[in-house]
RNA sequence: GGCGCAUUCGUCUAGUGGCCUAGGACACCGCCCUCUCACGGCGGCGGCACGGGUUCGAAUCCCGUAUGCGCCUCCA
C-alpha cells in the first residue's frame, strides 16, 4: 500500500491533483487566521525544489535527489527551483554555491528562476516566529524560540513513495525554530520557504522522514497548505555504508573529472531507486522525462555500483558520433590540463573510442601519440628479430597507411615463421610502450614513419 | 536506548495472489571472434532474510523475529 494512486498510475494527473492529504489528528483548538498569506492559492502546476547546503561539492546523493525533482517537474510541466540552505553560516564554504550550480548545469538540470538563499528570509522567519509566540504556539527558552508540538494524537502523512507514515505526537519534542542569536533553524526555515515558494511536492532524502512531522505541524500552525511528500531512498557504497571517499568519486565534480559523460550520470542515477519496467536500462534524457513517475520510486536504499557505471559510460561513449566523441575528448583534456595537439587528438579519437570506458583512460591509453615512450626490456623480451624485420618492412613502404602496414608486417611475420600475436606484440611494445594499445596498424599510420622507425630502432637495440 | 524506514541473484532491478520452473542488466566464469585491449556473439553460475499464519494457491496479504540503515543538534 504505497503511493497515492496505486493502480491508477497510467497518467500523471493524480500526482499533481493529490495534494494536501497530510493529516493530523491532534485534539487542538481551531487555528486562527493564517499567518502566511503568500499567493500560492492560485498555483496549479507542480513546483519542486532542490535545497542543498553550501558545505562543499554537490554530493552524488544530492544530485540524484535533484534529478528526481527535476524529472518530476519536467514530466509534469512544472517548475524546478534551486534553494541554497545556508542557515548554518559556520559550515558554509565560499565557493560551494558556484560549484553546486556548475555541477547542476553540467548534468543539464536547469532550474527555474533565480536561486534563492535561505538566509535571505531570516527576517520573514523571525516575524512568523513572533506571531507564533504571540499566539502561544511557541515559547522562549534560554533566548531561543521553541515551537510547541501537539501532545496527543498522531501526525501522519501519505508519502508518495512509502505510503502512510504516522508519528505519535507525544514523541515529538518542541523544536527550536529560532536560535538565541536570532537565526532560524533548518526545521523552521525549510518548511516556511516551501510555503512561501509555493512548493507543491517535497521530494527529498529519506533521512528527512523524522523531520517531516515537525515541519508538518509548523506548516499547520501558520495555516498554510501542506505539500505532498515523497521521501526517496539513500544511496550507499558497495559495502552498504554511506558513500565516502574510499569508495571513489562521490561528488558530481569528481565523476566529471574521472571522465564520465553527463548523460551517463543522468541515466545511471535515474536507475538508482527507480525503473520504468524490468527491461529498459538505457534511456535518453527525453525518455527519462517522459517515463519518470514518483509512484515507481522504490522505498529501499541502493548501492552505488561503479562497475556498472563504467559499463554504461562505455556504452554512451561508443554511441557518440565520432566527431562528437573527439569534441568531448578535447574538452575533457583541456579541463584537466592536457595541452595536446587538437588535430592529433581528433585523429587518435577514432582509434580509442571503442576501447575506453572513461575519458580519463585516454592519456594512459593513447599518450604514446603525444610523448616519448620507454618500453621495458622485459616486455620486449625476445622480440629483436621481429623489430628489425618490421623496420625493414616499413622503411620504404608506400603508401604508409594501415592496410599497407598490416600487409607488410604480416608478410614479415610469415618470413620469420611467427604467429601474428607473437610477431606483433614486440612491435606494439616498442611503438606504444605498452602491451595494451589501440589497433597497431592504425596507430603506426598515425604515428608516422619517422617516429615509428626510430622507436623500432631504439627498442631493437635494447632488446638485443 | 527511543522512534522511524527498509529487506527479490554479489549489485541495480521487474514482479501488486495463479502468466514465476522468479524475468532483464552489470559483475563473474566458459566458448567464439581477434594483432593486445575493448567491442560483439553464444552459454553458464547465482536470489524471494527467517519463522508462523491467511488461501485451493504467496515473492506478492497478515503477525512475529533477525539484520541493515536513518533520526533523536540552538546541523542541514
Tab-separated table of C-alpha atoms (C1' of nucleotides) in Angstrom, chain B:
chain	number	residue	atom	x	y	z
B	1	G	C1'	18.340	3.173	24.364
B	2	G	C1'	13.773	5.521	21.882
B	3	C	C1'	11.331	6.369	17.364
B	4	G	C1'	11.184	5.518	12.191
B	5	C	C1'	12.319	3.208	7.492
B	6	A	C1'	13.877	-0.865	4.672
B	7	U	C1'	14.684	-6.302	3.237
B	8	U	C1'	13.965	-10.454	-4.624
B	9	C	C1'	20.735	-13.252	-7.734
B	10	G	C1'	27.392	-10.177	-5.382
B	11	U	C1'	24.975	-5.220	-7.410
B	12	C	C1'	20.758	-2.297	-9.915
B	13	U	C1'	16.011	-4.068	-10.596
B	14	A	C1'	10.921	-6.489	-12.863
B	15	G	C1'	7.178	-8.660	-10.071
B	16	U	C1'	0.880	-5.763	-6.547
B	17	G	C1'	-2.398	-13.883	-5.174
B	18	G	C1'	-2.260	-18.319	-10.189
B	19	C	C1'	1.292	-15.820	-16.683
B	20	C	C1'	7.267	-17.498	-11.682
B	21	U	C1'	10.441	-23.896	-13.354
B	22	A	C1'	11.130	-15.873	-10.270
B	23	G	C1'	12.472	-12.098	-15.932
B	24	G	C1'	16.275	-8.280	-17.513
B	25	A	C1'	21.001	-5.612	-16.828
B	26	C	C1'	26.104	-5.050	-14.527
B	27	A	C1'	29.823	-8.117	-12.454
B	28	C	C1'	31.805	-13.090	-12.599
B	29	C	C1'	33.015	-17.961	-15.297
B	30	G	C1'	33.427	-20.675	-20.107
B	31	C	C1'	33.468	-20.740	-25.512
B	32	C	C1'	33.693	-17.962	-30.241
B	33	C	C1'	35.740	-13.589	-32.845
B	34	U	C1'	40.769	-11.484	-32.659
B	35	C	C1'	47.491	-8.014	-33.561
B	36	U	C1'	46.913	-6.554	-27.436
B	37	C	C1'	42.847	-4.382	-25.094
B	38	A	C1'	37.997	-3.460	-25.858
B	39	C	C1'	33.583	-4.369	-28.640
B	40	G	C1'	30.323	-8.130	-30.347
B	41	G	C1'	28.022	-13.255	-30.296
B	42	C	C1'	26.726	-17.762	-27.551
B	43	G	C1'	26.318	-20.374	-22.971
B	44	G	C1'	26.727	-20.748	-17.570
B	45	C	C1'	26.749	-19.592	-12.227
B	46	G	C1'	23.526	-17.145	-8.925
B	47	G	C1'	18.165	-14.716	-5.461
B	48	C	C1'	12.393	-14.103	-2.933
B	49	A	C1'	16.332	-12.800	5.144
B	50	C	C1'	13.955	-16.339	8.727
B	51	G	C1'	9.521	-18.360	11.318
B	52	G	C1'	4.444	-18.607	11.697
B	53	G	C1'	-0.268	-17.747	9.635
B	54	U	C1'	-4.499	-16.463	5.706
B	55	U	C1'	-5.695	-19.059	0.968
B	56	C	C1'	-7.292	-24.329	-3.386
B	57	G	C1'	-2.807	-21.406	-4.401
B	58	A	C1'	2.036	-16.354	-1.680
B	59	A	C1'	7.985	-13.298	-3.789
B	60	U	C1'	3.199	-10.897	-3.647
B	61	C	C1'	-1.641	-10.340	2.158
B	62	C	C1'	-1.172	-10.538	7.943
B	63	C	C1'	1.828	-11.273	12.509
B	64	G	C1'	6.488	-12.053	14.752
B	65	U	C1'	11.934	-12.479	14.612
B	66	A	C1'	16.554	-11.118	12.557
B	67	U	C1'	19.593	-7.864	10.057
B	68	G	C1'	20.787	-3.156	7.944
B	69	C	C1'	20.133	1.940	7.759
B	70	G	C1'	18.271	6.810	9.350
B	71	C	C1'	16.978	10.398	13.035
B	72	C	C1'	16.911	11.673	18.086
B	73	U	C1'	21.991	19.236	17.489
B	74	C	C1'	20.258	26.395	19.130
B	75	C	C1'	23.499	20.696	11.768
B	76	A	C1'	21.079	20.563	7.227
